[in-house]
Tab-separated table of C-alpha atoms in Angstrom:
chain	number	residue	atom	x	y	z
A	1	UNK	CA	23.035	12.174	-1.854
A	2	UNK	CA	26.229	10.982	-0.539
A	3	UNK	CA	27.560	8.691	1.613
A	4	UNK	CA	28.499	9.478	4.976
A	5	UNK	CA	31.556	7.600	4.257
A	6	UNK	CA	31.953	9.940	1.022
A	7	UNK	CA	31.990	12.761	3.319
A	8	UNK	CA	35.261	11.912	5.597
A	9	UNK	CA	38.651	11.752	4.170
A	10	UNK	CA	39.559	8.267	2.318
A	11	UNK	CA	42.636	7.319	4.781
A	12	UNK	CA	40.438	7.713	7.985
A	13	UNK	CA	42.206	4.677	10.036
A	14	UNK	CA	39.267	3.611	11.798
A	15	UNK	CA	40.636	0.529	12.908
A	16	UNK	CA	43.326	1.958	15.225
A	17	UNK	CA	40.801	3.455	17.914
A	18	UNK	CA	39.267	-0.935	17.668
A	19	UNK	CA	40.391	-4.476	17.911
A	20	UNK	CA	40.295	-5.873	14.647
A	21	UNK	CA	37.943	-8.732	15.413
A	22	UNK	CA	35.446	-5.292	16.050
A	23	UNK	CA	36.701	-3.645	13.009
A	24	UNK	CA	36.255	-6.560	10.871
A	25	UNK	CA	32.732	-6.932	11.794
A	26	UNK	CA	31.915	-3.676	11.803
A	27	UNK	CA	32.958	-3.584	7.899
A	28	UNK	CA	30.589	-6.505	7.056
A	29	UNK	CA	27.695	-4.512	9.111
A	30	UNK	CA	27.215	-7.658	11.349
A	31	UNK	CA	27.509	-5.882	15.148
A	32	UNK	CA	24.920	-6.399	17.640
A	33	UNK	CA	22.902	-3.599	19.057
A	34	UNK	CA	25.508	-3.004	22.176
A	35	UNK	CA	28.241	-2.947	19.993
A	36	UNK	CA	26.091	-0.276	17.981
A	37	UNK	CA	25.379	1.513	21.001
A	38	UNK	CA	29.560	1.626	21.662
A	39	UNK	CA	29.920	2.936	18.761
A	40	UNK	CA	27.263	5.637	18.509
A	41	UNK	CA	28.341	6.716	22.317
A	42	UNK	CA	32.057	7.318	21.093
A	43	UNK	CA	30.728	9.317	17.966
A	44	UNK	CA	28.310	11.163	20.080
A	45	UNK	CA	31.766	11.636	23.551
A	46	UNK	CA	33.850	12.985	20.682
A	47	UNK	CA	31.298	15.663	19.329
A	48	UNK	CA	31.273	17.029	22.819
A	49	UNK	CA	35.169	17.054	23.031
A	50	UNK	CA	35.072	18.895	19.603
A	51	UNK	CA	37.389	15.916	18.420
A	52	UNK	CA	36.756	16.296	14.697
A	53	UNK	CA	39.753	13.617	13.682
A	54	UNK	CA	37.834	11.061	16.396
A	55	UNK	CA	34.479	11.937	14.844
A	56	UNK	CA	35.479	11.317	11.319
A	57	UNK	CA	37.015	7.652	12.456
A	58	UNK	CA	34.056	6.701	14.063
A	59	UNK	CA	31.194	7.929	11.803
A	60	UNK	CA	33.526	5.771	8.690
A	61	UNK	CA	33.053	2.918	11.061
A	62	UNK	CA	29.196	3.409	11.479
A	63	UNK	CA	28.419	3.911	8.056
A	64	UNK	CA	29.780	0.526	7.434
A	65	UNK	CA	27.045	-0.898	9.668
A	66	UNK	CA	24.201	1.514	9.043
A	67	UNK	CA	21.579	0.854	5.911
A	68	UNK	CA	18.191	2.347	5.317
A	69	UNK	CA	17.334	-0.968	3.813
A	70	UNK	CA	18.858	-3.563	6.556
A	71	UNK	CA	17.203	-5.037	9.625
A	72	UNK	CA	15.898	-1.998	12.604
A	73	UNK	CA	19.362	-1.749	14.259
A	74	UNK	CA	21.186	-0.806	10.762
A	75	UNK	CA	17.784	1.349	9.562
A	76	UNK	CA	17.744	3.411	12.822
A	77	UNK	CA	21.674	3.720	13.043
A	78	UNK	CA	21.374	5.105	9.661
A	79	UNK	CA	19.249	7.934	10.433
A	80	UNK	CA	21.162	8.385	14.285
A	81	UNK	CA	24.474	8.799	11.830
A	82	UNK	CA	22.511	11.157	9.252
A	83	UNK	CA	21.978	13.748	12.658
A	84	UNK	CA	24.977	13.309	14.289
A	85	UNK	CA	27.354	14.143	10.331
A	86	UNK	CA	24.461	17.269	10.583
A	87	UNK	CA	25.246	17.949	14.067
A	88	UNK	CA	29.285	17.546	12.829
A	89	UNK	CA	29.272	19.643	9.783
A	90	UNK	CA	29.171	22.311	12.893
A	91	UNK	CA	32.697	21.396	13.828
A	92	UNK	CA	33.985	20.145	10.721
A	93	UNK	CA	32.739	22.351	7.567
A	94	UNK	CA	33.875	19.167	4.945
A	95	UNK	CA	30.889	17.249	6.442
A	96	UNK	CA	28.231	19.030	4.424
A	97	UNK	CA	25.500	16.803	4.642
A	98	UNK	CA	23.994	13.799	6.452
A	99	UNK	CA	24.312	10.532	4.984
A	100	UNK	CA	22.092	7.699	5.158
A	101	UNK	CA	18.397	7.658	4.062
A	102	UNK	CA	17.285	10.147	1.981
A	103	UNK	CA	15.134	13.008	4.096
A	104	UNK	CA	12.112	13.155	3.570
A	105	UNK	CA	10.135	15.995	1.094
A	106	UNK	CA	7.290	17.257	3.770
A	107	UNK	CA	5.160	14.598	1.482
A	108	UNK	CA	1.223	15.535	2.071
A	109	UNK	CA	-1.450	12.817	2.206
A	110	UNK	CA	-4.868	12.658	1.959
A	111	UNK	CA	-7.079	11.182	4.403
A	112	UNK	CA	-6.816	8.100	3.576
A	113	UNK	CA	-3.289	7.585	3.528
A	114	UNK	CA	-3.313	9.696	7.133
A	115	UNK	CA	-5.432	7.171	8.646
A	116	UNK	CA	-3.735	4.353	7.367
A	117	UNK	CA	-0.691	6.317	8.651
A	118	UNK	CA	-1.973	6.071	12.055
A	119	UNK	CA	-3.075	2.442	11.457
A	120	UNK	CA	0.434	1.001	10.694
A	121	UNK	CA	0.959	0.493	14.769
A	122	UNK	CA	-1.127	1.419	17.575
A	123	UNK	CA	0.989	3.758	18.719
A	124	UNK	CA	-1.371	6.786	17.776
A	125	UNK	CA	-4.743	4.842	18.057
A	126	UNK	CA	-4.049	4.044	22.118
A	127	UNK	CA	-3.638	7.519	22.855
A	128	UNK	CA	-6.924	8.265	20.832
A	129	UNK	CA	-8.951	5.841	22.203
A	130	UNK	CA	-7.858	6.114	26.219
A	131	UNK	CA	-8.609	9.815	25.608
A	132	UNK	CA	-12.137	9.775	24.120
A	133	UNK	CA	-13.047	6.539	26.959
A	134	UNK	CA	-11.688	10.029	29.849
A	135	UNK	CA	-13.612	12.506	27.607
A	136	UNK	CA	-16.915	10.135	27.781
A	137	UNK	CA	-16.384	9.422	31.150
A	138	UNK	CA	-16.014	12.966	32.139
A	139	UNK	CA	-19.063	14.452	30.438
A	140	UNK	CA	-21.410	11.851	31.276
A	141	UNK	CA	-24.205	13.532	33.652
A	142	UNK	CA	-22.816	16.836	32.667
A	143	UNK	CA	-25.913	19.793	33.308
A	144	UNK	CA	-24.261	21.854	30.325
A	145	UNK	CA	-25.528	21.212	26.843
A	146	UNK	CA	-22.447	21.814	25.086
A	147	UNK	CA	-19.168	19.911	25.417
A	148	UNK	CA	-16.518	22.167	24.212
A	149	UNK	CA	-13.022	20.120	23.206
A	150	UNK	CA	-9.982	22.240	22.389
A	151	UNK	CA	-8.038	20.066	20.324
A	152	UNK	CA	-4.135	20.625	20.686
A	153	UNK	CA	-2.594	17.828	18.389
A	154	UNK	CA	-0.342	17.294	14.994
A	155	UNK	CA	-3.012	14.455	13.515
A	156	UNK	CA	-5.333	16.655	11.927
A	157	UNK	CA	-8.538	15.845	13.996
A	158	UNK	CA	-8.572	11.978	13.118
A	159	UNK	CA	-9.668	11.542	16.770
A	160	UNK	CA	-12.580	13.073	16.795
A	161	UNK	CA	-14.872	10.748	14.413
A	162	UNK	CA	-14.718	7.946	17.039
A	163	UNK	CA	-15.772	10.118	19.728
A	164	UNK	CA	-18.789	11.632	17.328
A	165	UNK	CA	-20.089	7.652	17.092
A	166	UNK	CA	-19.865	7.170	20.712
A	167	UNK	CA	-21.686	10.643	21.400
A	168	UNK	CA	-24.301	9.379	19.538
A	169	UNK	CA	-24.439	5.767	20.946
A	170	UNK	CA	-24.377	7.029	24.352
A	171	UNK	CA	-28.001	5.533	26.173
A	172	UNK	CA	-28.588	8.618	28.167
A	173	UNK	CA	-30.714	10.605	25.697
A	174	UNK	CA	-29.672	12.961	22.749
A	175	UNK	CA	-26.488	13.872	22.692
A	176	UNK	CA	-25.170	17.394	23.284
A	177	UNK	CA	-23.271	20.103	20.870
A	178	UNK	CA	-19.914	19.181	20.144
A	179	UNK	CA	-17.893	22.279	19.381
A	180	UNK	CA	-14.366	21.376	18.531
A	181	UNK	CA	-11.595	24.194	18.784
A	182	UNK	CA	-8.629	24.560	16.564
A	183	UNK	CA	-5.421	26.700	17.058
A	184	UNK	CA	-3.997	27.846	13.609
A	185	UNK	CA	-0.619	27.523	14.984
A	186	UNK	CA	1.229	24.149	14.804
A	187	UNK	CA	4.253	22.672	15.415
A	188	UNK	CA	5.999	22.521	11.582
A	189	UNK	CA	6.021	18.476	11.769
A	190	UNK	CA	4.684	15.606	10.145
A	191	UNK	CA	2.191	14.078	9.134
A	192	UNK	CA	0.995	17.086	6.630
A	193	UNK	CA	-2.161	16.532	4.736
A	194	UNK	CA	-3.278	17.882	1.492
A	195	UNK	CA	-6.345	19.374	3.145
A	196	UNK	CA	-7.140	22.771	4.721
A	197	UNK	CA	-7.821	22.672	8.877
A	198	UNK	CA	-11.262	24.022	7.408
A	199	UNK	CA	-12.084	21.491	5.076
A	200	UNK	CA	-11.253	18.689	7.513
A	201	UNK	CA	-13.621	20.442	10.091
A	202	UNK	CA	-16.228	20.878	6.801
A	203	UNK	CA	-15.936	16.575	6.361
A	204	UNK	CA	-16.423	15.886	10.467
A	205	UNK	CA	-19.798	17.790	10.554
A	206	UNK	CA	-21.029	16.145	7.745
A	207	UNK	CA	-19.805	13.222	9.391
A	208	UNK	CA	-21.687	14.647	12.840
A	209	UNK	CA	-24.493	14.580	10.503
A	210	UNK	CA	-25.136	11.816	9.684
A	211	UNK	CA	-24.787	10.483	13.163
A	212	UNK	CA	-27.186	12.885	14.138
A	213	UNK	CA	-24.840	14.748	16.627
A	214	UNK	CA	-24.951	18.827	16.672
A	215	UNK	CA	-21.798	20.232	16.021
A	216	UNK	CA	-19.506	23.095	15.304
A	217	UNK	CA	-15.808	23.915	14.038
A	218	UNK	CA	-13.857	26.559	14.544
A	219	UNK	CA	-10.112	27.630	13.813
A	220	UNK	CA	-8.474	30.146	15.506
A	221	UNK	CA	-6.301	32.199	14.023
A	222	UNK	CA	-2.736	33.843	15.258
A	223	UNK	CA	-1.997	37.378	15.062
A	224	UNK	CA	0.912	37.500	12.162
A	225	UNK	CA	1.593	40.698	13.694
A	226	UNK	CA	2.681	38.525	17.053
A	227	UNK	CA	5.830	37.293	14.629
A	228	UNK	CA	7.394	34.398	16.075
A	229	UNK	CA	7.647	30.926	15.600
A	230	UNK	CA	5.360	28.258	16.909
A	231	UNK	CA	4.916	29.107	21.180
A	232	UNK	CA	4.355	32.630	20.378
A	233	UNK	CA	1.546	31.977	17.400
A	234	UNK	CA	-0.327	29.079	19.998
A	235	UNK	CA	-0.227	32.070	22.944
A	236	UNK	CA	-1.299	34.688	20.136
A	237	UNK	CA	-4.156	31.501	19.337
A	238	UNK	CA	-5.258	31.344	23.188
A	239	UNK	CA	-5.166	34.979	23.794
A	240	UNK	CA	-8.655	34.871	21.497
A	241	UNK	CA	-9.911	31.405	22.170
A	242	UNK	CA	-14.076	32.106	23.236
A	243	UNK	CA	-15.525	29.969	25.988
A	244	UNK	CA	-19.351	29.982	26.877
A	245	UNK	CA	-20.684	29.463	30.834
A	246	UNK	CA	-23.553	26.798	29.245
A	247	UNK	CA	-20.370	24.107	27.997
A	248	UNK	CA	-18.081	21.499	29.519
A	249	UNK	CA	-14.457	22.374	28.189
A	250	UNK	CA	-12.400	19.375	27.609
A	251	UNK	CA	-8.844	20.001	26.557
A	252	UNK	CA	-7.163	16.996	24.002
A	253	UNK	CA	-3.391	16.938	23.943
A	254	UNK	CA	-1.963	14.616	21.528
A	255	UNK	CA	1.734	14.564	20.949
A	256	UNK	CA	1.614	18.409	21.750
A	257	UNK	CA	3.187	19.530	24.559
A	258	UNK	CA	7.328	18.712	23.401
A	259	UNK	CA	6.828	21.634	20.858
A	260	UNK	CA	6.546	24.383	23.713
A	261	UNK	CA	10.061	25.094	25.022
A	262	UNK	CA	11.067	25.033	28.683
A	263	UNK	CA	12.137	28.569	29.335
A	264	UNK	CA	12.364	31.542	26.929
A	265	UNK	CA	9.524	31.900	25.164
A	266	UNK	CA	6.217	33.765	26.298
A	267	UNK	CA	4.590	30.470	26.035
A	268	UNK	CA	6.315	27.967	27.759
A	269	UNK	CA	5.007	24.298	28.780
A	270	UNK	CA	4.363	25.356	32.210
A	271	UNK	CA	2.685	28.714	30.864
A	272	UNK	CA	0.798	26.627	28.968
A	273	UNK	CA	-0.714	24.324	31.841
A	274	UNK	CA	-1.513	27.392	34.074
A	275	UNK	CA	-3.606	29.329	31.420
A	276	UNK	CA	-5.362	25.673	30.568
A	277	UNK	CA	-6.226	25.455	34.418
A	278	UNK	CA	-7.557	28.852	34.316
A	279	UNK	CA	-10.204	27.532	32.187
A	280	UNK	CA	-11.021	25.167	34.597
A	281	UNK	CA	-11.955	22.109	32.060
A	282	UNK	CA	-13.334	19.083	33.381
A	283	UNK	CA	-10.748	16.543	32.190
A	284	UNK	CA	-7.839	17.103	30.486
A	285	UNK	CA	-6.296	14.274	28.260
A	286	UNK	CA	-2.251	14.098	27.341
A	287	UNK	CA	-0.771	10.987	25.493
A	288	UNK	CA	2.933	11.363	24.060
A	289	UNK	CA	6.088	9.727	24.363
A	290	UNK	CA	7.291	7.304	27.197
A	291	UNK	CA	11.132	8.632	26.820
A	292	UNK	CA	13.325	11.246	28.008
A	293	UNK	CA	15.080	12.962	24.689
A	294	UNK	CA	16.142	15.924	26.372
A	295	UNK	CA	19.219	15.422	27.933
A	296	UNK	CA	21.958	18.311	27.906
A	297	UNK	CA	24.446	15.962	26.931
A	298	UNK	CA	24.428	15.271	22.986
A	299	UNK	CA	26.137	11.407	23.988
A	300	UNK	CA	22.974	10.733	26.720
A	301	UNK	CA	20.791	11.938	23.866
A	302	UNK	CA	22.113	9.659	21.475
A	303	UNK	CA	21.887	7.092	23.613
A	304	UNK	CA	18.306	7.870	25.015
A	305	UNK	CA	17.351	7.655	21.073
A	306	UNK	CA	18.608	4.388	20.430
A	307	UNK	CA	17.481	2.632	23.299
A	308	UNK	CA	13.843	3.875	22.623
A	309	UNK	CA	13.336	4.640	19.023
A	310	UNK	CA	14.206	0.744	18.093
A	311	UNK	CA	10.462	-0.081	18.895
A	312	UNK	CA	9.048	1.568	15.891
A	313	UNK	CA	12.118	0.113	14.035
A	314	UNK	CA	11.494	-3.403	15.148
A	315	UNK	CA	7.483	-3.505	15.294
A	316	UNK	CA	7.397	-2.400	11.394
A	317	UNK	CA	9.846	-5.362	11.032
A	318	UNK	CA	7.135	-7.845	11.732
A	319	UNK	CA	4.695	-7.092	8.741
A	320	UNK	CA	6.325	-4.729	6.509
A	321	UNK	CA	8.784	-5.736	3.914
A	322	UNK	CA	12.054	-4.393	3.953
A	323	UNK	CA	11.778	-2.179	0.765
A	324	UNK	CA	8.312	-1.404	1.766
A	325	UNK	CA	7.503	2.761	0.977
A	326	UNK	CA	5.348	2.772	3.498
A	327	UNK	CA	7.518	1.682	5.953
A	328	UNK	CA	10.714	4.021	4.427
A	329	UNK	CA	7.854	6.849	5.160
A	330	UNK	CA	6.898	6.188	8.279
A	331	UNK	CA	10.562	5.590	9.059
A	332	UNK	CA	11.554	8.521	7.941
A	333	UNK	CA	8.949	10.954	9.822
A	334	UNK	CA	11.023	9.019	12.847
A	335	UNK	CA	14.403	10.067	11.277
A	336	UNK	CA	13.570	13.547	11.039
A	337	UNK	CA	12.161	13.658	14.788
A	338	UNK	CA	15.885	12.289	15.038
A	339	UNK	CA	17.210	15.343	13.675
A	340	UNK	CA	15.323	17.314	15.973
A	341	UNK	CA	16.592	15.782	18.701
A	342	UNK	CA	20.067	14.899	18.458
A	343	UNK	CA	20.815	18.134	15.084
A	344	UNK	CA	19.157	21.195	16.915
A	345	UNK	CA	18.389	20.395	20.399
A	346	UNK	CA	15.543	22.457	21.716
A	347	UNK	CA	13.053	21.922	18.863
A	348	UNK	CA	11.482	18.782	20.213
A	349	UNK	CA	11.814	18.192	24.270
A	350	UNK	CA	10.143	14.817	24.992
A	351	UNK	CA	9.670	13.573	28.722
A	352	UNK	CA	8.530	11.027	30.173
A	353	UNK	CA	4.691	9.760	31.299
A	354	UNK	CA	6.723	10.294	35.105
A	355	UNK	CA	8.317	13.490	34.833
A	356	UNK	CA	5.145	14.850	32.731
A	357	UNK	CA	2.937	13.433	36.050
A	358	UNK	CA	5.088	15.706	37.943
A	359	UNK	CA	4.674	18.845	36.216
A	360	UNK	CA	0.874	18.141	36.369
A	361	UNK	CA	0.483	18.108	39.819
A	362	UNK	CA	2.739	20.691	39.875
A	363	UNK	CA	0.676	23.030	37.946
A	364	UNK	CA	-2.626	22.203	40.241
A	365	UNK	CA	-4.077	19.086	38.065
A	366	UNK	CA	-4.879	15.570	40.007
A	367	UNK	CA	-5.074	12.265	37.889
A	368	UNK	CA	-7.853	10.872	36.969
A	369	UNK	CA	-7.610	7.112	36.504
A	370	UNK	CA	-9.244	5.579	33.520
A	371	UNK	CA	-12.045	2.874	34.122
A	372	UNK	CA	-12.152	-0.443	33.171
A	373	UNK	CA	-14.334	-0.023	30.467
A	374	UNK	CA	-12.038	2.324	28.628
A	375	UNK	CA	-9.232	-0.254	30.023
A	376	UNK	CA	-11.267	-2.962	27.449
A	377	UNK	CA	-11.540	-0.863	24.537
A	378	UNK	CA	-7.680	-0.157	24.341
A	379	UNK	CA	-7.053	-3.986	24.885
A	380	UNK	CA	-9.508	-4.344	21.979
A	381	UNK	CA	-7.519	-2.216	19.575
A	382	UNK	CA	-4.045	-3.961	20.746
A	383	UNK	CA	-5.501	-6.754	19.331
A	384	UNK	CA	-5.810	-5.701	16.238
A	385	UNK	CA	-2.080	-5.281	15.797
A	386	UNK	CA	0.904	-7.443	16.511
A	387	UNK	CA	1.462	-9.536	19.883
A	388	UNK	CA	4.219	-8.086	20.698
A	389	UNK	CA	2.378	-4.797	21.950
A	390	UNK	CA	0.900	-4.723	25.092
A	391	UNK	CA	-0.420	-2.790	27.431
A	392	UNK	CA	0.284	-1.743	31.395
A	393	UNK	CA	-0.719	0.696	34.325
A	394	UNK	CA	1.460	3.221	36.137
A	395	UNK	CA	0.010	5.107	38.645
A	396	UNK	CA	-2.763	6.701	36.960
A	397	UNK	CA	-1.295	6.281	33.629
A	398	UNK	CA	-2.015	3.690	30.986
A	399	UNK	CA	1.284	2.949	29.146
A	400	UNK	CA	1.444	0.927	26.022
A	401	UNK	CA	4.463	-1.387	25.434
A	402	UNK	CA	6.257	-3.314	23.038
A	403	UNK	CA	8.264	-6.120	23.545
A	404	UNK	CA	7.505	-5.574	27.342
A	405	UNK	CA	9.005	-1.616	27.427
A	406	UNK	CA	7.417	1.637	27.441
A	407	UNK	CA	6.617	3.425	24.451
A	408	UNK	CA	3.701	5.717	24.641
A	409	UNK	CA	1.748	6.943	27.762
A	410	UNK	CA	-1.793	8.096	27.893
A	411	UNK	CA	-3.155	10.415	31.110
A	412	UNK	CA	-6.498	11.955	32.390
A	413	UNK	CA	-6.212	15.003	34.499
A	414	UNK	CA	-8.649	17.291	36.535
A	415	UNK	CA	-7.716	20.566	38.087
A	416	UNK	CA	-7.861	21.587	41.283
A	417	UNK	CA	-8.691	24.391	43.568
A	418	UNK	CA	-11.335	26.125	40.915
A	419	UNK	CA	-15.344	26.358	41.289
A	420	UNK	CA	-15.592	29.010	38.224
A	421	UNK	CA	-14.126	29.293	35.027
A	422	UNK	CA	-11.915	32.728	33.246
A	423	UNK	CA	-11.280	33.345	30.075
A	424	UNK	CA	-8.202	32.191	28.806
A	425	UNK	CA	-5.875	35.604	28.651
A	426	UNK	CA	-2.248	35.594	27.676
């Protein structure tokens, strides 16, 4: 693969649009992160201004400083400066391809490697945990025998075998049928495993079994007449999920709801939350993202990435060797979320724990706040990991932090307004 520098013409004068003191660090890949930042916002201004001799100058000076194998400023500017030469190659055909890290192959693991996946950081394991402490909370007492979870999430069920144990630790007697629902459809990201949705479901009942907890699986499948890409095979998905009076519906979304567009689609985000409410669940559990990627302008995008996306970048620093593979995975999974973001805006619209609040109470849900006790067990599994993460409360929210800022939110919602439940019906 080459170079971005490859890719740009070999008398590119970079150092006329800088002072040579900037220039001359810039070729020994010694700037700061602000100086970085500079950089990537000029790159980013002169996309928008379809200033393809500007772009060219700038991206020679980046690739200078970026390197897949250097400290987290250098690794993350490499993959920002692989998505904005694919973003380029739109205004200037000789870029042809991203430089930078290599992309990575849609690798598939097996369990194992998934769950030491989500291991690495707890930035998976505190939305798993604060959820299953809600989903405890709100099913305790329950009259119904069954408590019914549809799972929307991209990590393959992981969640679930923590809540199983607990289900059967729980002091108030035996513990009830846990069905877990399945869409077919999901978003086309990572992590992929080398496992059918069926066979994983197969492994958590034998896994139910032995904890002595009833349980059941089910996947539901899309129409492929529907067509479509992703929102319309999840509505297809909904339009025949199958709901029982005698069962307490819980709805799980894990990194979920930035895959279902804004606006023209017949499933949008909003959509989404109104048919959920229909269902009337009795909590309703959303951890993603504490960032907003969505910006209309490519150079607030940019920006937006850089100043949140170092945190992964800098907490793999702290135990990871530089030439780990491990750490070139995981850090690549980031790069191509990257690509969504800042090469083909639209696929991947992250907001923030605030804004998502908003759209909550918007579509008839109030927050639930999570109770001490579920407070502990998330401080337990922060201190598993480095002491730079920590934890904090916003409103209802529990937000988990690194270095002091926001990285991934975690939220328990109950509708209002309903004393009956409908059938989901798109």
């Amino acid at each position: 693969m080459k170079g971005a520098g490859e890719l740009m013409s070999s008398d590119a004068n970079a150092s006329s649009l800088f002072d040579g003191q900037l220039a001359g660090a810039a070729l020994r890949g010694c700037l700061d992160g602000g100086c970085i930042e500079k950089l990537l916002l000029h790159c980013a201004t002169a996309l928008e201004a379809n200033d393809a001799t500007l772009v060219q100058q700038v991206m020679w000076v980046l690739n200078n400083i970026a390197s897949p194998n250097g400290d987290p400023n250098q690794r993350l500017t490499a993959w920002l400066l692989r998505a904005l030469v694919a973003r380029a190659a739109r205004l200037c055909p000789t870029l042809t391809a991203a430089g930078g890290p290599a992309a990575s192959c849609a690798r598939r693991m097996s369990v194992t490697d998934l769950v030491g996946y989500l291991d690495l950081t707890p930035w998976h394991r505190f939305g798993f945990t604060a959820s299953n402490g809600a989903i405890l909370k709100a099913v305790q007492g329950k009259k119904q025998s069954v408590v019914h979870v549809l799972d929307f999430g991209v990590y393959h069920c992981t969640q679930w075998p923590t809540l199983i144990d607990a289900l059967a630790k729980r002091p108030e007697g035996p513990p009830p049928l846990l069905r877990v629902t399945v869409p077919s459809a999901r978003p086309p990201v990572t992590p992929y495993l080398n496992l059918s949705t069926e066979e994983i479901g197969l492994r958590l009942a034998n896994f139910a079994k032995s904890r002595s907890v009833p349980f059941e699986f089910n996947v539901v499948e899309y129409s492929h007449s529907d067509g479509g890409g992703f929102p319309e095979q999840l509505a297809s998905c909904l339009s025949a999920l199958e709901l029982r009076e005698d069962e307490a519906v819980v709805v799980n979304c894990q990194s979920w709801m930035r895959y279902l567009p804004e606006e023209g689609s017949c499933l949008t985000k909003d959509t989404f939350l109104e048919l959920i409410h229909r269902v009337n669940p009795c909590v309703v559990t959303v951890s993603d993202e504490d960032a907003d990627l969505d910006s209309p302008r490519l150079s607030s995008r940019i920006m937006a990435c850089f100043n949140y996306l170092w945190i992964p970048f800098d907490a793999l620093e702290t135990f990871l060797p530089k030439e780990s593979e491990q750490r070139m995975e995981y850090e690549g999974d980031i790069g191509e979320k990257i690509e969504r973001i800042v090469s083909f805006h639209g696929a991947e619209v992250v907001e923030s724990g605030e804004r998502f609040s908003g759209r909550m109470a918007r579509a008839g849900f109030a927050g639930v706040v999570f109770e001490e006790e579920v407070v502990a067990e998330v401080k337990a599994v922060l201190e598993e990991h480095a002491s730079g993460w920590g934890m904090k409360r916003e409103e209802d929210m529990l937000v988990l932090t690194w270095k002091g800022h926001n990285s991934v939110f975690t939220s328990s919602w109950a509708p209002t307004g309903f004393s009956h439940r409908n059938q989901i019906s798109t």
